[in-house]
PDB file of C-alpha atoms and ligand atoms in Angstrom:
ATOM      1  CA  MET A 213      36.164  58.538  17.639  1.00 90.00           C
ATOM      2  CA  MET A 214      33.252  60.937  17.668  1.00 96.00           C
ATOM      3  CA  ARG A 215      32.243  62.942  14.586  1.00 98.00           C
ATOM      4  CA  ILE A 216      30.318  66.172  15.004  1.00 98.00           C
ATOM      5  CA  GLY A 217      28.831  67.642  11.837  1.00 98.00           C
ATOM      6  CA  VAL A 218      28.564  71.431  11.781  1.00 98.00           C
ATOM      7  CA  ILE A 219      26.057  72.531   9.141  1.00 98.00           C
ATOM      8  CA  GLY A 220      28.286  74.758   7.035  1.00 98.00           C
ATOM      9  CA  LEU A 221      26.060  76.622   4.605  1.00 98.00           C
ATOM     10  CA  GLN A 222      26.059  80.095   6.142  1.00 97.00           C
ATOM     11  CA  GLY A 223      26.893  81.764   9.444  1.00 96.00           C
ATOM     12  CA  ALA A 224      29.280  81.104  12.328  1.00 95.00           C
ATOM     13  CA  VAL A 225      30.561  77.747  11.078  1.00 98.00           C
ATOM     14  CA  SER A 226      34.314  77.902  11.688  1.00 98.00           C
ATOM     15  CA  GLU A 227      33.677  79.343  15.167  1.00 98.00           C
ATOM     16  CA  HIS A 228      31.682  76.215  16.095  1.00 98.00           C
ATOM     17  CA  ILE A 229      34.352  73.952  14.620  1.00 98.00           C
ATOM     18  CA  GLU A 230      36.959  75.688  16.794  1.00 98.00           C
ATOM     19  CA  ALA A 231      34.661  75.546  19.834  1.00 98.00           C
ATOM     20  CA  VAL A 232      34.182  71.782  19.351  1.00 98.00           C
ATOM     21  CA  LYS A 233      37.970  71.374  19.180  1.00 98.00           C
ATOM     22  CA  ARG A 234      38.410  73.331  22.441  1.00 98.00           C
ATOM     23  CA  ALA A 235      35.618  71.344  24.095  1.00 98.00           C
ATOM     24  CA  LEU A 236      37.140  68.036  22.945  1.00 97.00           C
ATOM     25  CA  ALA A 237      40.482  69.079  24.418  1.00 96.00           C
ATOM     26  CA  GLY A 238      38.774  70.231  27.634  1.00 94.00           C
ATOM     27  CA  SER A 239      36.713  67.087  28.103  1.00 93.00           C
ATOM     28  CA  GLY A 240      39.361  64.570  27.089  1.00 92.00           C
ATOM     29  CA  LEU A 241      36.958  63.006  24.562  1.00 95.00           C
ATOM     30  CA  ARG A 242      38.314  61.996  21.171  1.00 96.00           C
ATOM     31  CA  GLY A 243      36.603  63.309  18.095  1.00 97.00           C
ATOM     32  CA  GLU A 244      36.497  65.750  15.245  1.00 97.00           C
ATOM     33  CA  ALA A 245      34.244  68.446  13.885  1.00 98.00           C
ATOM     34  CA  ILE A 246      33.391  68.338  10.202  1.00 98.00           C
ATOM     35  CA  TRP A 247      32.168  71.155   7.981  1.00 98.00           C
ATOM     36  CA  VAL A 248      28.989  69.772   6.386  1.00 98.00           C
ATOM     37  CA  ALA A 249      28.025  71.179   2.999  1.00 98.00           C
ATOM     38  CA  ARG A 250      26.632  68.001   1.414  1.00 98.00           C
ATOM     39  CA  PRO A 251      24.100  65.541   2.856  1.00 98.00           C
ATOM     40  CA  GLN A 252      26.444  62.546   2.455  1.00 98.00           C
ATOM     41  CA  GLN A 253      28.797  64.085   5.015  1.00 98.00           C
ATOM     42  CA  LEU A 254      26.163  63.516   7.702  1.00 98.00           C
ATOM     43  CA  GLU A 255      26.393  59.764   7.360  1.00 97.00           C
ATOM     44  CA  GLY A 256      27.290  58.238  10.722  1.00 96.00           C
ATOM     45  CA  VAL A 257      27.690  61.522  12.615  1.00 98.00           C
ATOM     46  CA  ASP A 258      27.343  61.402  16.399  1.00 98.00           C
ATOM     47  CA  GLY A 259      26.048  64.943  16.706  1.00 98.00           C
ATOM     48  CA  ILE A 260      24.924  67.898  14.602  1.00 99.00           C
ATOM     49  CA  ILE A 261      25.353  71.637  15.189  1.00 99.00           C
ATOM     50  CA  ILE A 262      23.202  74.238  13.423  1.00 98.00           C
ATOM     51  CA  PRO A 263      25.045  77.546  13.794  1.00 98.00           C
ATOM     52  CA  GLY A 264      23.914  81.130  14.062  1.00 97.00           C
ATOM     53  CA  GLY A 265      23.673  83.330  11.005  1.00 97.00           C
ATOM     54  CA  GLU A 266      20.586  84.139   8.985  1.00 96.00           C
ATOM     55  CA  SER A 267      17.911  81.572   9.701  1.00 97.00           C
ATOM     56  CA  THR A 268      16.039  82.250   6.446  1.00 97.00           C
ATOM     57  CA  THR A 269      19.168  81.577   4.399  1.00 97.00           C
ATOM     58  CA  ILE A 270      20.286  78.590   6.472  1.00 98.00           C
ATOM     59  CA  GLY A 271      16.839  76.974   6.183  1.00 98.00           C
ATOM     60  CA  LYS A 272      16.595  77.561   2.446  1.00 98.00           C
ATOM     61  CA  LEU A 273      20.111  76.285   1.759  1.00 98.00           C
ATOM     62  CA  MET A 274      19.445  73.230   3.916  1.00 98.00           C
ATOM     63  CA  LYS A 275      16.428  72.514   1.702  1.00 98.00           C
ATOM     64  CA  ILE A 276      18.287  73.056  -1.582  1.00 98.00           C
ATOM     65  CA  THR A 277      21.180  70.810  -0.518  1.00 98.00           C
ATOM     66  CA  GLU A 278      18.758  68.198   0.903  1.00 98.00           C
ATOM     67  CA  ILE A 279      20.580  68.435   4.226  1.00 98.00           C
ATOM     68  CA  PHE A 280      17.232  69.495   5.719  1.00 98.00           C
ATOM     69  CA  ASP A 281      15.530  66.089   5.505  1.00 98.00           C
ATOM     70  CA  ILE A 282      18.618  64.193   6.658  1.00 98.00           C
ATOM     71  CA  VAL A 283      19.001  66.382   9.753  1.00 98.00           C
ATOM     72  CA  LYS A 284      15.328  65.896  10.529  1.00 98.00           C
ATOM     73  CA  ARG A 285      15.563  62.140  10.166  1.00 98.00           C
ATOM     74  CA  LEU A 286      18.765  61.853  12.227  1.00 98.00           C
ATOM     75  CA  ALA A 287      17.405  64.085  15.004  1.00 98.00           C
ATOM     76  CA  GLU A 288      14.193  62.039  15.124  1.00 98.00           C
ATOM     77  CA  SER A 289      16.270  58.875  15.415  1.00 98.00           C
ATOM     78  CA  GLY A 290      18.001  60.333  18.499  1.00 98.00           C
ATOM     79  CA  VAL A 291      21.193  61.946  17.185  1.00 98.00           C
ATOM     80  CA  PRO A 292      21.937  64.965  19.424  1.00 98.00           C
ATOM     81  CA  VAL A 293      21.516  68.396  17.831  1.00 99.00           C
ATOM     82  CA  LEU A 294      22.679  71.785  19.111  1.00 99.00           C
ATOM     83  CA  GLY A 295      21.193  74.885  17.506  1.00 98.00           C
ATOM     84  CA  THR A 296      22.464  78.362  18.342  1.00 98.00           C
ATOM     85  CA  CYS A 297      20.710  81.629  17.548  1.00 98.00           C
ATOM     86  CA  ALA A 298      19.491  81.226  13.940  1.00 98.00           C
ATOM     87  CA  GLY A 299      19.864  77.465  14.595  1.00 98.00           C
ATOM     88  CA  MET A 300      17.261  77.814  17.354  1.00 98.00           C
ATOM     89  CA  VAL A 301      14.831  79.370  14.880  1.00 98.00           C
ATOM     90  CA  VAL A 302      15.384  76.584  12.328  1.00 98.00           C
ATOM     91  CA  LEU A 303      14.692  73.913  14.996  1.00 98.00           C
ATOM     92  CA  ALA A 304      11.361  75.414  16.068  1.00 98.00           C
ATOM     93  CA  LYS A 305       7.902  74.136  15.281  1.00 98.00           C
ATOM     94  CA  ARG A 306       6.378  77.609  15.072  1.00 97.00           C
ATOM     95  CA  GLY A 307       7.566  81.136  14.361  1.00 96.00           C
ATOM     96  CA  ASP A 308       6.325  84.702  14.593  1.00 95.00           C
ATOM     97  CA  GLU A 309       4.686  86.779  11.812  1.00 93.00           C
ATOM     98  CA  GLN A 310       8.076  87.408  10.195  1.00 91.00           C
ATOM     99  CA  VAL A 311       8.699  83.660   9.965  1.00 94.00           C
ATOM    100  CA  MET A 312       5.228  83.027   8.559  1.00 92.00           C
ATOM    101  CA  ARG A 313       5.484  85.857   6.045  1.00 93.00           C
ATOM    102  CA  THR A 314       8.816  84.739   4.621  1.00 90.00           C
ATOM    103  CA  LYS A 315       7.707  81.065   4.747  1.00 93.00           C
ATOM    104  CA  GLN A 316      11.216  80.167   5.888  1.00 96.00           C
ATOM    105  CA  PRO A 317      11.646  76.413   6.306  1.00 97.00           C
ATOM    106  CA  LEU A 318      11.500  75.187   9.918  1.00 98.00           C
ATOM    107  CA  LEU A 319      12.626  71.696  10.918  1.00 98.00           C
ATOM    108  CA  GLY A 320       9.842  71.565  13.511  1.00 98.00           C
ATOM    109  CA  LEU A 321      11.910  69.361  15.803  1.00 98.00           C
ATOM    110  CA  MET A 322      11.247  71.316  19.007  1.00 98.00           C
ATOM    111  CA  ASP A 323       7.977  72.091  20.745  1.00 98.00           C
ATOM    112  CA  ILE A 324       8.680  75.814  20.817  1.00 98.00           C
ATOM    113  CA  SER A 325       7.508  78.975  19.109  1.00 98.00           C
ATOM    114  CA  VAL A 326      10.172  81.564  18.373  1.00 98.00           C
ATOM    115  CA  VAL A 327      10.305  85.305  17.905  1.00 97.00           C
ATOM    116  CA  ARG A 328      13.105  86.570  15.675  1.00 96.00           C
ATOM    117  CA  ASN A 329      15.160  89.574  16.790  1.00 94.00           C
ATOM    118  CA  ALA A 330      13.357  89.437  20.123  1.00 95.00           C
ATOM    119  CA  PHE A 331      15.560  91.935  21.933  1.00 92.00           C
ATOM    120  CA  GLY A 332      14.782  94.827  19.609  1.00 83.00           C
ATOM    121  CA  ARG A 333      16.837  97.352  17.728  1.00 69.00           C
ATOM    122  CA  GLN A 334      18.260  99.151  20.770  1.00 60.00           C
ATOM    123  CA  ARG A 335      19.867  95.986  21.978  1.00 71.00           C
ATOM    124  CA  GLU A 336      20.935  94.338  18.733  1.00 84.00           C
ATOM    125  CA  SER A 337      23.974  92.770  20.301  1.00 92.00           C
ATOM    126  CA  PHE A 338      25.093  92.559  23.885  1.00 94.00           C
ATOM    127  CA  GLU A 339      26.757  90.286  26.350  1.00 96.00           C
ATOM    128  CA  ALA A 340      25.152  89.180  29.596  1.00 96.00           C
ATOM    129  CA  ASP A 341      25.800  86.591  32.256  1.00 97.00           C
ATOM    130  CA  ILE A 342      23.139  83.936  32.229  1.00 98.00           C
ATOM    131  CA  GLN A 343      22.403  80.821  34.204  1.00 98.00           C
ATOM    132  CA  ILE A 344      22.102  77.594  32.214  1.00 98.00           C
ATOM    133  CA  ARG A 345      20.231  75.011  34.280  1.00 98.00           C
ATOM    134  CA  ILE A 346      21.913  71.960  32.758  1.00 98.00           C
ATOM    135  CA  LEU A 347      25.404  73.315  33.610  1.00 98.00           C
ATOM    136  CA  ASP A 348      26.966  74.114  36.977  1.00 97.00           C
ATOM    137  CA  GLU A 349      26.111  77.233  38.970  1.00 96.00           C
ATOM    138  CA  ARG A 350      28.702  79.504  37.406  1.00 98.00           C
ATOM    139  CA  PRO A 351      27.160  82.129  35.095  1.00 98.00           C
ATOM    140  CA  PHE A 352      27.661  81.612  31.380  1.00 98.00           C
ATOM    141  CA  PRO A 353      28.778  84.513  29.175  1.00 98.00           C
ATOM    142  CA  GLY A 354      25.837  84.894  26.792  1.00 98.00           C
ATOM    143  CA  VAL A 355      26.703  86.676  23.549  1.00 97.00           C
ATOM    144  CA  PHE A 356      23.457  87.839  21.947  1.00 97.00           C
ATOM    145  CA  ILE A 357      23.493  89.060  18.331  1.00 96.00           C
ATOM    146  CA  ARG A 358      20.095  89.989  16.897  1.00 95.00           C
ATOM    147  CA  ALA A 359      18.980  87.112  19.036  1.00 97.00           C
ATOM    148  CA  PRO A 360      15.697  85.288  18.882  1.00 97.00           C
ATOM    149  CA  ALA A 361      13.782  84.204  21.975  1.00 97.00           C
ATOM    150  CA  VAL A 362      11.316  81.456  22.673  1.00 98.00           C
ATOM    151  CA  LYS A 363       7.783  82.624  23.268  1.00 98.00           C
ATOM    152  CA  GLU A 364       6.091  79.366  24.202  1.00 98.00           C
ATOM    153  CA  VAL A 365       7.199  75.863  25.065  1.00 98.00           C
ATOM    154  CA  TRP A 366       4.953  72.816  25.190  1.00 98.00           C
ATOM    155  CA  GLY A 367       5.205  69.041  24.961  1.00 98.00           C
ATOM    156  CA  ASP A 368       8.622  67.719  25.915  1.00 96.00           C
ATOM    157  CA  ALA A 369      10.527  71.004  25.671  1.00 98.00           C
ATOM    158  CA  GLU A 370      12.149  72.172  28.927  1.00 98.00           C
ATOM    159  CA  VAL A 371      13.375  75.694  29.608  1.00 98.00           C
ATOM    160  CA  ILE A 372      17.087  75.707  30.496  1.00 98.00           C
ATOM    161  CA  ALA A 373      17.858  79.450  30.400  1.00 98.00           C
ATOM    162  CA  GLU A 374      16.017  82.744  30.728  1.00 98.00           C
ATOM    163  CA  PHE A 375      17.121  86.349  30.421  1.00 96.00           C
ATOM    164  CA  MET A 376      15.143  89.582  30.869  1.00 93.00           C
ATOM    165  CA  GLY A 377      11.985  87.551  31.308  1.00 95.00           C
ATOM    166  CA  LYS A 378      12.497  85.773  27.988  1.00 97.00           C
ATOM    167  CA  ILE A 379      13.309  82.123  27.332  1.00 98.00           C
ATOM    168  CA  VAL A 380      16.746  81.872  25.726  1.00 98.00           C
ATOM    169  CA  GLY A 381      17.574  78.184  26.135  1.00 98.00           C
ATOM    170  CA  VAL A 382      15.521  75.007  25.666  1.00 98.00           C
ATOM    171  CA  LYS A 383      16.244  71.300  25.770  1.00 98.00           C
ATOM    172  CA  GLN A 384      14.000  68.636  24.330  1.00 98.00           C
ATOM    173  CA  LYS A 385      15.394  65.128  24.759  1.00 98.00           C
ATOM    174  CA  ASN A 386      18.380  64.956  22.352  1.00 98.00           C
ATOM    175  CA  ILE A 387      18.076  68.550  21.142  1.00 99.00           C
ATOM    176  CA  ILE A 388      19.363  71.783  22.690  1.00 99.00           C
ATOM    177  CA  ALA A 389      18.675  75.275  21.355  1.00 98.00           C
ATOM    178  CA  VAL A 390      20.076  78.522  22.716  1.00 98.00           C
ATOM    179  CA  ALA A 391      19.416  82.072  21.533  1.00 98.00           C
ATOM    180  CA  PHE A 392      23.006  83.182  22.168  1.00 98.00           C
ATOM    181  CA  HIS A 393      26.414  82.231  20.755  1.00 98.00           C
ATOM    182  CA  PRO A 394      28.451  79.917  23.045  1.00 98.00           C
ATOM    183  CA  GLU A 395      30.939  79.369  20.198  1.00 98.00           C
ATOM    184  CA  LEU A 396      32.023  83.026  20.413  1.00 98.00           C
ATOM    185  CA  THR A 397      33.246  82.701  23.997  1.00 97.00           C
ATOM    186  CA  SER A 398      36.101  80.800  25.569  1.00 96.00           C
ATOM    187  CA  ASP A 399      33.641  79.043  27.909  1.00 98.00           C
ATOM    188  CA  THR A 400      33.378  75.496  26.574  1.00 98.00           C
ATOM    189  CA  ARG A 401      30.884  74.130  29.125  1.00 98.00           C
ATOM    190  CA  LEU A 402      27.860  74.018  26.828  1.00 98.00           C
ATOM    191  CA  HIS A 403      29.827  72.390  23.996  1.00 98.00           C
ATOM    192  CA  GLU A 404      31.306  69.904  26.484  1.00 98.00           C
ATOM    193  CA  TYR A 405      27.817  69.068  27.761  1.00 98.00           C
ATOM    194  CA  PHE A 406      26.697  68.529  24.163  1.00 98.00           C
ATOM    195  CA  LEU A 407      29.720  66.327  23.378  1.00 98.00           C
ATOM    196  CA  ARG A 408      28.884  64.124  26.361  1.00 97.00           C
ATOM    197  CA  MET A 409      25.334  63.730  24.974  1.00 98.00           C
ATOM    198  CA  CYS A 410      26.852  62.705  21.635  1.00 98.00           C
ATOM    199  CA  TYR A 411      29.195  60.241  23.331  1.00 95.00           C
ATOM    200  CA  GLU A 412      26.460  58.370  25.215  1.00 86.00           C
TER     201      GLU A 412
HETATM  202  N1  LIG B 171      18.121  87.116  13.802  1.00 87.58           N
HETATM  203  C1  LIG B 171      18.767  86.079  13.057  1.00 87.58           C
HETATM  204  C2  LIG B 171      17.758  85.136  12.411  1.00 87.58           C
HETATM  205  O1  LIG B 171      16.668  84.942  12.887  1.00 87.58           O
HETATM  206  C3  LIG B 171      19.668  85.275  13.934  1.00 87.58           C
HETATM  207  C4  LIG B 171      20.879  86.071  14.303  1.00 87.58           C
HETATM  208  C5  LIG B 171      22.053  85.214  14.647  1.00 87.58           C
HETATM  209  O2  LIG B 171      22.099  84.017  14.397  1.00 87.58           O
HETATM  210  N2  LIG B 171      23.091  85.859  15.156  1.00 87.58           N
HETATM  211  O3  LIG B 171      18.090  84.579  11.408  1.00 87.58           O
END
């Protein structure tokens, strides 16, 4: 039975736990989602989700709880990781001036640079259909909330989604990051894709 650890320090944690449950039911895979607040709870997990919220807070709390180093080590050893919105920021190698100024901790697991709140004040939150290249052709309902975007990708990072000329989804080997919130929709395709990565 698969165990998916959702980093539960701040942000949309219960929404991801519910989304994993729906995706498990939809895919017929057996597993559970666990709310991770202590590093020991990550022992033996098959996958890790870093939710949306406030990336500065999530990064700092991951450091304080020592979850930060464990996630980094597990991801480097091949455990699949899904980061959404703030989770995308935390996964990045480089950030914009705001990230540098606040010195927020970045896991540096993905060859991407990120811009926080990339869609500006006028469009703080919105929903838009987007195409995700690793899924089927059907558009995915992208829920964007003060969303970041990826400015540059290099190395092994591949772009999997774009919107308004900005990169909003990236995959690098065992790690996926999206700027939007798949857990806030009833579309379970991205979570199901992630669960299959965790199952392999
Ligand atoms: N703008 C937020 C950040 O960078 C992310 C917003 C979100 O996760 N909904 O922390």
